[in-house]
Short mmCIF file of C-alpha atoms in Angstrom, two decimals:
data_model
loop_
_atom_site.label_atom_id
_atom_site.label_comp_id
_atom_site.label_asym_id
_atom_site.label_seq_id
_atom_site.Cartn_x
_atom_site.Cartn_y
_atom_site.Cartn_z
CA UNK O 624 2.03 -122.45 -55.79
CA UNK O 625 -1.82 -122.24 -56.22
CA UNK O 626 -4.06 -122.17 -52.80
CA UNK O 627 -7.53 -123.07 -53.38
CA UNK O 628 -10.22 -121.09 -51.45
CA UNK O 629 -12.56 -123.09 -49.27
CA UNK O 630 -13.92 -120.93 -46.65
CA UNK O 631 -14.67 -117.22 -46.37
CA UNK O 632 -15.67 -115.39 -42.73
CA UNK O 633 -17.65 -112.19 -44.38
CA UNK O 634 -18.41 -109.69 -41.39
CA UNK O 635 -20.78 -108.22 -42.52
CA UNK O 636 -21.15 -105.76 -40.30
CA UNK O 637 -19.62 -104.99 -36.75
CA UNK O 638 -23.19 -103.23 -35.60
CA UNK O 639 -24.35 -105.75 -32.43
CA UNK O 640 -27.37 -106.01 -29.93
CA UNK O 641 -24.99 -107.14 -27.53
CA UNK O 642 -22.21 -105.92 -26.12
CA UNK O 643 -20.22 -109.20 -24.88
CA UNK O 644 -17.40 -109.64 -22.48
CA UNK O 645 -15.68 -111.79 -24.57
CA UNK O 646 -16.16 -109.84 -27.89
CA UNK O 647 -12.68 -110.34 -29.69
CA UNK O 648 -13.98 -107.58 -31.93
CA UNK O 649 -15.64 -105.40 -29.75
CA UNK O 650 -18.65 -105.18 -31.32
CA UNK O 651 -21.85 -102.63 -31.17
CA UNK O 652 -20.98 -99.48 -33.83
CA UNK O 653 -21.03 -100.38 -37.38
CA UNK O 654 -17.30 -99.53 -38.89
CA UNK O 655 -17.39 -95.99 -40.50
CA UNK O 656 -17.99 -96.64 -44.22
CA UNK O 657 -18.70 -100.20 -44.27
CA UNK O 658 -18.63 -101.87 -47.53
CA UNK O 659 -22.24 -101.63 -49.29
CA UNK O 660 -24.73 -104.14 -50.94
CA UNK O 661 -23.10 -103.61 -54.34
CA UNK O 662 -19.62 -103.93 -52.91
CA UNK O 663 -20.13 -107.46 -51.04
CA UNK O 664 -21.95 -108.40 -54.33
CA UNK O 665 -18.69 -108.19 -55.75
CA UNK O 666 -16.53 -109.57 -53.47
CA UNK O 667 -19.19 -112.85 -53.67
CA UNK O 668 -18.49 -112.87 -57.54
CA UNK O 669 -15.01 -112.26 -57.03
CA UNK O 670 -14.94 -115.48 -54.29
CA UNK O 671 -17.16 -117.91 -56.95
CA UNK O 672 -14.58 -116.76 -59.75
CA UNK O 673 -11.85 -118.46 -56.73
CA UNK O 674 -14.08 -121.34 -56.68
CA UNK O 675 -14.91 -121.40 -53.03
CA UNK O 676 -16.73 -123.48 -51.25
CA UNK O 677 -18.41 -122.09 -48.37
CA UNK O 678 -19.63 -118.66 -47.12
CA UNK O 679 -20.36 -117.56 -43.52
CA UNK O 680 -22.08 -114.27 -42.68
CA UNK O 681 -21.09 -112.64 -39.24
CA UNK O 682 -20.88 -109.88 -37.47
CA UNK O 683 -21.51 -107.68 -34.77
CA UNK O 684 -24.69 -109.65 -35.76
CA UNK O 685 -25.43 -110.29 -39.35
CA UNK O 686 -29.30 -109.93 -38.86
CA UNK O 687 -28.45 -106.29 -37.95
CA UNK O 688 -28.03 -105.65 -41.33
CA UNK O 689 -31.03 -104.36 -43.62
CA UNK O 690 -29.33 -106.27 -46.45
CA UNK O 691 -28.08 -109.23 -44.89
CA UNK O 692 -30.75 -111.08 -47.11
CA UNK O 693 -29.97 -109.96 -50.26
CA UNK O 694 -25.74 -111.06 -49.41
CA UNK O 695 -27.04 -114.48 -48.47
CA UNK O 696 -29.31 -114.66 -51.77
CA UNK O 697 -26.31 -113.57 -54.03
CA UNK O 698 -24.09 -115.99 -51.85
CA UNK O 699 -26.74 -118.85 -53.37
CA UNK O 700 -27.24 -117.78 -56.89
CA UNK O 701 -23.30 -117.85 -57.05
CA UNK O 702 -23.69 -121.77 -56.18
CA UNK O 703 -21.54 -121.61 -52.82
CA UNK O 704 -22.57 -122.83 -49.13
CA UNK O 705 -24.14 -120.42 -46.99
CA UNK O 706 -24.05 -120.55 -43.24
CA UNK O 707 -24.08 -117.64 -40.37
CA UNK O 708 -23.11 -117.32 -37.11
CA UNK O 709 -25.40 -115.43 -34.57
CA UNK O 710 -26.83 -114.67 -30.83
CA UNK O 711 -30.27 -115.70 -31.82
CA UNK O 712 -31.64 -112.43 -30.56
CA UNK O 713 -33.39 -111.53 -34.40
CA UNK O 714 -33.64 -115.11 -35.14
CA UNK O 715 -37.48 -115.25 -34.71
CA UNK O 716 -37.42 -111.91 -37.10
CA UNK O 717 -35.56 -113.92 -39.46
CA UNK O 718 -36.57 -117.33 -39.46
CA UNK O 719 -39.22 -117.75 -42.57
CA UNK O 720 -36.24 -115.91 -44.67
CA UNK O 721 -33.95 -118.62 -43.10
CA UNK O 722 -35.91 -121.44 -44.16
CA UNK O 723 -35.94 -120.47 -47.42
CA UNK O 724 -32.50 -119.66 -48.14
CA UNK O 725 -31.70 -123.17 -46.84
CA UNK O 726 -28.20 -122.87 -45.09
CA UNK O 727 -26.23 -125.34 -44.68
CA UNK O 728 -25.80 -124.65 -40.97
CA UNK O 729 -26.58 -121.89 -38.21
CA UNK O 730 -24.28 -121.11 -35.61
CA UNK O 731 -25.70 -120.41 -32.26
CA UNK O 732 -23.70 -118.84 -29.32
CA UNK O 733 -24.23 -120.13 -25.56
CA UNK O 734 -21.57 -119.78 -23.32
CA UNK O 735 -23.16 -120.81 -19.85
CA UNK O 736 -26.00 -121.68 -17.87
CA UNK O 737 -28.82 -119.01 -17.62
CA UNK O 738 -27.13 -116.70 -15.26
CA UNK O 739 -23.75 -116.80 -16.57
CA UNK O 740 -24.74 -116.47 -20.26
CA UNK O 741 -27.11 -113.27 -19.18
CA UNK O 742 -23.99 -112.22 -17.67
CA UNK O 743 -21.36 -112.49 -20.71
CA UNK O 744 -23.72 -111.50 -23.20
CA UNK O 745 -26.98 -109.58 -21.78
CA UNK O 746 -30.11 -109.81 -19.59
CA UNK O 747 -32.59 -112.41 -21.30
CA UNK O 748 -30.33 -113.15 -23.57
CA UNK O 749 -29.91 -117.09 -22.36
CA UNK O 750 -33.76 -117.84 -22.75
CA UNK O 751 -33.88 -116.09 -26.62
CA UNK O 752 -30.72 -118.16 -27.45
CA UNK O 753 -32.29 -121.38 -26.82
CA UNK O 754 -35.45 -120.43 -28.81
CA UNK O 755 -33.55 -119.59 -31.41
CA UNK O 756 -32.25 -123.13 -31.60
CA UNK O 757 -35.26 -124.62 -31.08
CA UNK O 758 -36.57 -122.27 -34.62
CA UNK O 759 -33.77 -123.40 -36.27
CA UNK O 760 -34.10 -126.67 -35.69
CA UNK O 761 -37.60 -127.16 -36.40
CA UNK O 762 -37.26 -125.62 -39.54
CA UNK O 763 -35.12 -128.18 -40.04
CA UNK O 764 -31.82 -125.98 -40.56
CA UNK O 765 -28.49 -127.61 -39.29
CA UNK O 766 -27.77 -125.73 -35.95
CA UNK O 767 -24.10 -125.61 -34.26
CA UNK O 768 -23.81 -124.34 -30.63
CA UNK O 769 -20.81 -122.16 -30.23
CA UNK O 770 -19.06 -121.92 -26.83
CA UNK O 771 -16.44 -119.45 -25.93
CA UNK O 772 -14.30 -121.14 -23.29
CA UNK O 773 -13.25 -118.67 -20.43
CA UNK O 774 -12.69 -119.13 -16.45
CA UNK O 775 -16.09 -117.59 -16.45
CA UNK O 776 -18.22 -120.56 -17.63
CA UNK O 777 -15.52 -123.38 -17.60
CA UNK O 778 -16.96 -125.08 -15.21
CA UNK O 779 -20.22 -125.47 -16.48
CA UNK O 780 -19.42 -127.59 -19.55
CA UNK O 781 -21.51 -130.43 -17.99
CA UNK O 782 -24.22 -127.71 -17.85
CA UNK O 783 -24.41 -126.74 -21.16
CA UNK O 784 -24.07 -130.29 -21.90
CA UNK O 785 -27.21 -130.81 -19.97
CA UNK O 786 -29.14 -128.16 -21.70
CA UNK O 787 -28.65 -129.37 -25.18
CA UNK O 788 -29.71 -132.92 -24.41
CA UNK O 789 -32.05 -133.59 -26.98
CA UNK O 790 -31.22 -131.53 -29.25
CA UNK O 791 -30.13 -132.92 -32.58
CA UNK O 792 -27.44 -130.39 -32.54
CA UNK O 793 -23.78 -129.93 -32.98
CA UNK O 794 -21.15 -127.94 -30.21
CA UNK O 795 -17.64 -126.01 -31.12
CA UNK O 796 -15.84 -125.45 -28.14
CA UNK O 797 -13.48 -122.33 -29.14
CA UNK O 798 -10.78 -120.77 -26.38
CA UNK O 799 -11.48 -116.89 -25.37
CA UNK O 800 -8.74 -114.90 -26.61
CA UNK O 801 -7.42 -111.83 -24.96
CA UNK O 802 -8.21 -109.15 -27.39
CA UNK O 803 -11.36 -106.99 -27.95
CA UNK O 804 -13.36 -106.74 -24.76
CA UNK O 805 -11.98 -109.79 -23.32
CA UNK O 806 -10.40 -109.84 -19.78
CA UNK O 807 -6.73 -111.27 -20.00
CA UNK O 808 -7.08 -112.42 -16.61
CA UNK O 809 -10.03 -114.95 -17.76
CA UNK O 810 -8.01 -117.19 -20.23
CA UNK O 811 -8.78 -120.87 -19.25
CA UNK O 812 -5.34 -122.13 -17.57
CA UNK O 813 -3.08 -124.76 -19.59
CA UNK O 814 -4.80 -127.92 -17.36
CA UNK O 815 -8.31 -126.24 -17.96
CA UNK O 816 -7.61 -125.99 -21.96
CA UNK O 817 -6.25 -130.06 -21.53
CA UNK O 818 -9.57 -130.76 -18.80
CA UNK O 819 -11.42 -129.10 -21.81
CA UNK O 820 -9.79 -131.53 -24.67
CA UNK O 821 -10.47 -134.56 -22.83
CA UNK O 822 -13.97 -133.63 -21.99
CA UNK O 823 -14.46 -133.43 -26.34
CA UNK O 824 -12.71 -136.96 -26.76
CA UNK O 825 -15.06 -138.21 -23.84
CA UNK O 826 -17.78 -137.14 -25.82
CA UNK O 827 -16.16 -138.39 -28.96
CA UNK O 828 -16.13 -141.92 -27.25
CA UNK O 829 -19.55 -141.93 -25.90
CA UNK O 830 -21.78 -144.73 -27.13
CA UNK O 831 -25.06 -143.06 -25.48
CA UNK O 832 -27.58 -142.81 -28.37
CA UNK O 833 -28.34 -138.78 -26.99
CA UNK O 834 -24.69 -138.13 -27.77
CA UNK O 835 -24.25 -134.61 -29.12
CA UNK O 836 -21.67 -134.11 -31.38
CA UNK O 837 -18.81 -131.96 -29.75
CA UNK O 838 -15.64 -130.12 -31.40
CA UNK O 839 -13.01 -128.33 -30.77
CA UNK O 840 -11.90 -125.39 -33.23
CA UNK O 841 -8.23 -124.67 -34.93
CA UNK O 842 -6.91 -123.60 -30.85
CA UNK O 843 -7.57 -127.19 -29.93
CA UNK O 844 -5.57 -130.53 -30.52
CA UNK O 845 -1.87 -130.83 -32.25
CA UNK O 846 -0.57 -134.15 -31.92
CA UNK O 847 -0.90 -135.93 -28.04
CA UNK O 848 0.90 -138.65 -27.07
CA UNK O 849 -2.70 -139.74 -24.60
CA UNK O 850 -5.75 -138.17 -26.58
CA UNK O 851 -6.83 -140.32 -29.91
CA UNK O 852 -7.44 -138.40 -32.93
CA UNK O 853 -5.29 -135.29 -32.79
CA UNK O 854 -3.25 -136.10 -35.27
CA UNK O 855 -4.24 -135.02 -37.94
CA UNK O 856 -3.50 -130.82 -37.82
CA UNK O 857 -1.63 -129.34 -41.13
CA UNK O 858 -1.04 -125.87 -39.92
CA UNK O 859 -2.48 -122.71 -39.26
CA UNK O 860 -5.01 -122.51 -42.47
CA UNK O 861 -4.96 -118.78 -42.81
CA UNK O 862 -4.36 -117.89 -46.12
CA UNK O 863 -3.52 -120.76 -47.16
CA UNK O 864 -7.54 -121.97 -47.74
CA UNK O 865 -9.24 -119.64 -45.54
CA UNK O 866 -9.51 -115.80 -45.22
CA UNK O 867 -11.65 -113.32 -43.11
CA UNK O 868 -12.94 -109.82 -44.27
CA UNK O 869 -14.03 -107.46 -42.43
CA UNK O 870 -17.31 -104.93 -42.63
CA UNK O 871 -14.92 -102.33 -44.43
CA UNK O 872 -13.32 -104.41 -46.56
CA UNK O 873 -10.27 -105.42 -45.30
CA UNK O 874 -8.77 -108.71 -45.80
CA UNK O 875 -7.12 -110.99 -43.16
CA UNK O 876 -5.75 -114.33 -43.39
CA UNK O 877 -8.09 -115.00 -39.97
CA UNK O 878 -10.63 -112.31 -38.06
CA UNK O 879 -9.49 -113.86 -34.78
CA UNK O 880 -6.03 -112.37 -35.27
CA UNK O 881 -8.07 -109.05 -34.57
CA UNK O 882 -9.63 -107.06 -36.87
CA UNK O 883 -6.94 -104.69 -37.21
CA UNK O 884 -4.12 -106.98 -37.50
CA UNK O 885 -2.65 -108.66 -40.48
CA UNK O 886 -4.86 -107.16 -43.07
CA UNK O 887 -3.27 -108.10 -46.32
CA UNK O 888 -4.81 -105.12 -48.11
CA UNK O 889 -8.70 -104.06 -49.04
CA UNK O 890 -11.12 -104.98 -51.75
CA UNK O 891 -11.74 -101.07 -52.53
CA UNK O 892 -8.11 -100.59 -53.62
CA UNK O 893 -7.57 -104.19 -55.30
CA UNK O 894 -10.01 -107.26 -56.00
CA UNK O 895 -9.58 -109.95 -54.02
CA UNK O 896 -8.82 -112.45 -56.51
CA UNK O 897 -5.86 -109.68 -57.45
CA UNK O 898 -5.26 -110.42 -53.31
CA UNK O 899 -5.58 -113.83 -53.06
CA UNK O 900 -3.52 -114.76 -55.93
CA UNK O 901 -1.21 -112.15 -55.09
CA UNK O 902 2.50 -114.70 -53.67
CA UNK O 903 3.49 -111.74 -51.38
CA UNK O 904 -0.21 -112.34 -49.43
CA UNK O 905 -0.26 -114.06 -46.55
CA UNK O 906 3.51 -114.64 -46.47
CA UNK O 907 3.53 -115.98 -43.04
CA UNK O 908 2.06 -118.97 -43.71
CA UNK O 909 2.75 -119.57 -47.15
CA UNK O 910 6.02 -119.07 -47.16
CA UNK O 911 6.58 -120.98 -43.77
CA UNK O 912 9.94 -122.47 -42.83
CA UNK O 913 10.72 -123.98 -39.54
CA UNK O 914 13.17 -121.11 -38.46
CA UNK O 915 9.94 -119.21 -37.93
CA UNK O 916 9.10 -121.78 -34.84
CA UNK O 917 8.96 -120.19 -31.81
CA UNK O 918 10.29 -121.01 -28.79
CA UNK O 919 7.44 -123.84 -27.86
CA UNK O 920 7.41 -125.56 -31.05
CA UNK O 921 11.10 -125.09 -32.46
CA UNK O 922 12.60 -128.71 -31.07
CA UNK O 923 8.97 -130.06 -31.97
CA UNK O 924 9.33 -133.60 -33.78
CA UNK O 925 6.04 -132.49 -35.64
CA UNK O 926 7.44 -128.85 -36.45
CA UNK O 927 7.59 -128.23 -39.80
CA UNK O 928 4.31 -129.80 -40.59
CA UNK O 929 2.12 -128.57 -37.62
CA UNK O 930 3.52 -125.27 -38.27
CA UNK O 931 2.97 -124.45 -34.66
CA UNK O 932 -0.21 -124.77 -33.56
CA UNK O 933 -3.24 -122.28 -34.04
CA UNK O 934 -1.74 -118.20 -35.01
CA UNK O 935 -4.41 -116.61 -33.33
CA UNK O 936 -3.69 -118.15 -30.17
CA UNK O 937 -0.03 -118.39 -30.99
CA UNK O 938 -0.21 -114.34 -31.23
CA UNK O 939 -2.27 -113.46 -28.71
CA UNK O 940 -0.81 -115.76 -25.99
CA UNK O 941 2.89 -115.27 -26.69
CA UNK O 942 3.39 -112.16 -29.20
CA UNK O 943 4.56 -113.82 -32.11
CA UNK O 944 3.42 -116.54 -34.80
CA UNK O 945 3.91 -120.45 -35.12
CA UNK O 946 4.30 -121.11 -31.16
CA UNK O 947 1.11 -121.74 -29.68
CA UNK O 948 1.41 -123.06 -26.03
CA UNK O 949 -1.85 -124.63 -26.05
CA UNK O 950 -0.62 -127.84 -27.94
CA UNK O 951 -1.84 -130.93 -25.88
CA UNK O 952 1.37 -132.86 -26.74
CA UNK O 953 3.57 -129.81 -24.84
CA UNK O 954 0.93 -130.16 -21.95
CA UNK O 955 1.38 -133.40 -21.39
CA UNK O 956 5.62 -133.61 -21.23
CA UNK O 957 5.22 -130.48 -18.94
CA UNK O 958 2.33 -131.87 -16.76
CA UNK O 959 2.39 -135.57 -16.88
CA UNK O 960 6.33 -136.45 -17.79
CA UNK O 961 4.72 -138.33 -20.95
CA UNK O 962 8.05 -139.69 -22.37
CA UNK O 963 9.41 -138.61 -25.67
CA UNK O 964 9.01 -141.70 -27.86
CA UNK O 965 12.24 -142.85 -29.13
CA UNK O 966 11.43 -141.73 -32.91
CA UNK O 967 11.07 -138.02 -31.82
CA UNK O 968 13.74 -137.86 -29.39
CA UNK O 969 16.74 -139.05 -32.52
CA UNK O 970 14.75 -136.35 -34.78
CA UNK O 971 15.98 -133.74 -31.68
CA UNK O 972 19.17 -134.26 -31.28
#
């Protein structure tokens, strides 16, 4: 089977000017040997000969990098979307360079109000992040707020909701994962993640003309009975039309499984269009078969085509693939005693 390439996570570097508490990567030291100018030049030619589609820089913090520009530039000639994901700390450093190279969008971390932000992330680092987006956005560049859902800051969705009134921007919720740097204890409770999923649909529903655009990423959703438009989820898209690589060149299905886990194998010992065409890559979700359900999604009625749920949270919350427990439809039979529709209860048995 062919699997077309749409998006590519290249981290560029791990090297940071933070040191976050909810780093999944633990940021701040560049890798030893990470790949070099010439080397991510070929890995972009390598990802236009796959015909992707779009390109985001990370890190650490991409702006870190002396060469960050020249990546982005070759990202462009190669026809592909560009986009990055940063703190905002060198965005003023950066921003002329921005303009021109046009992204299609720049994501901006803020995870609190001013005090817990500073906290997670560093001193002053609250008051730079918002005039970053305020650069951004009067250069005209599309700007996407990222928030990185813990018990930390949960409760100060409304907050963040508050600061960003205004703003023509958009805001991905994501769920803090516990790898990296980040405190087990702090993952958002099962009625927290569902509190969470209605506050995006409330948003969704809002006919306010100051209405900012709110999502949740691949740990949100999977089919509820109660919330509209969660219906829609495919499966876990690792490998299948996404990958990750990492500042050293290794390749991953997803980055959020960890850096060093599931790395398929590394652009300095084979190309990755040698990788990615490779039918032994990636066998976890391309060769998927509902046996591989865990214990929350094996009786599923929506199984073998949600797959399960989000990996990343699926591993890090229960050990093992394809049995996330954050899936709003379980929530809501365990919480509420939603009733089984008739359908899905004759698929069961």
């Amino acid at each position: 089977m062919k699997y077309d390439l749409h998006g590519v996570i290249l981290e560029i570097t791990l090297a940071c000017n933070m040191k976050c508490k909810h780093c999944g990567s633990s940021a701040g030291m560049a890798r030893e040997n990470e790949l070099s100018s010439d080397e991510w030049f070929t890995v972009c030619e390598d990802l236009a000969e796959l015909n992707c589609t779009n390109v985001c820089l990370m890190g650490g913090e991409p702006f870190v990098r002396e060469d960050w520009y020249d990546i982005a530039w070759c990202i462009k000639d190669l026809g592909m979307n560009l986009a990055f994901v940063t703190n905002g700390i060198l965005v003023p450093n950066v921003i002329k360079d921005l303009s021109i190279l046009e992204p299609n969008v720049v994501g901006v971390s803020l995870d609190g109000t001013k005090k817990t932000h500073d906290y997670i992330r560093r001193e002053g680092s609250f008051e730079v992040a918002l005039e970053a987006i305020d650069l951004l956005l009067a250069e005209g560049i599309q700007t996407t707020i990222i928030t990185t859902l813990s018990k930390t800051n949960f409760k100060e969705l409304l907050d963040i909701k508050d600061t960003l009134a205004g703003k023509k921007v958009n805001w991905q919720l994501q769920i803090g994962m516990p790898f990296g740097n980040f405190d087990p204890s702090l993952v958002i409770s099962k009625e927290e993640y569902y509190a969470s999923a209605m506050f995006i649909v409330k948003e969704w529903s809002s006919k306010h003309s100051e209405r900012i655009s709110v999502v949740g990423a691949h740990c949100y959703g999977y089919h509820s009975h109660l919330l509209p438009n969660n219906k829609t989820w495919k499966g876990c898209t690792a490998g299948i039309n996404s990958i990750g690589i990492t500042s050293d060149g290794g390749v991953s299905g997803c980055l959020t499984f960890g850096s060093n886990q599931l790395i398929e194998d590394n652009v300095r010992k084979r190309s990755l269009v040698q990788i990615w065409n490779d039918p032994n890559s990636f066998s976890y979700n391309r060769n998927f078969s509902k046996s591989q359900l865990g214990e929350n999604c094996i009786n599923c009625f929506y199984g073998s085509s949600c797959e399960g749920g989000c990996n990343s949270t699926s591993l890090h919350l229960t050990g093992k693939m394809h049995n996330s427990p954050f899936c709003l439809r379980r929530i809501e039979e365990q919480l509420f005693q939603v009733k089984v529709p008739r359908r899905e209860r004759q698929r069961k048995n």
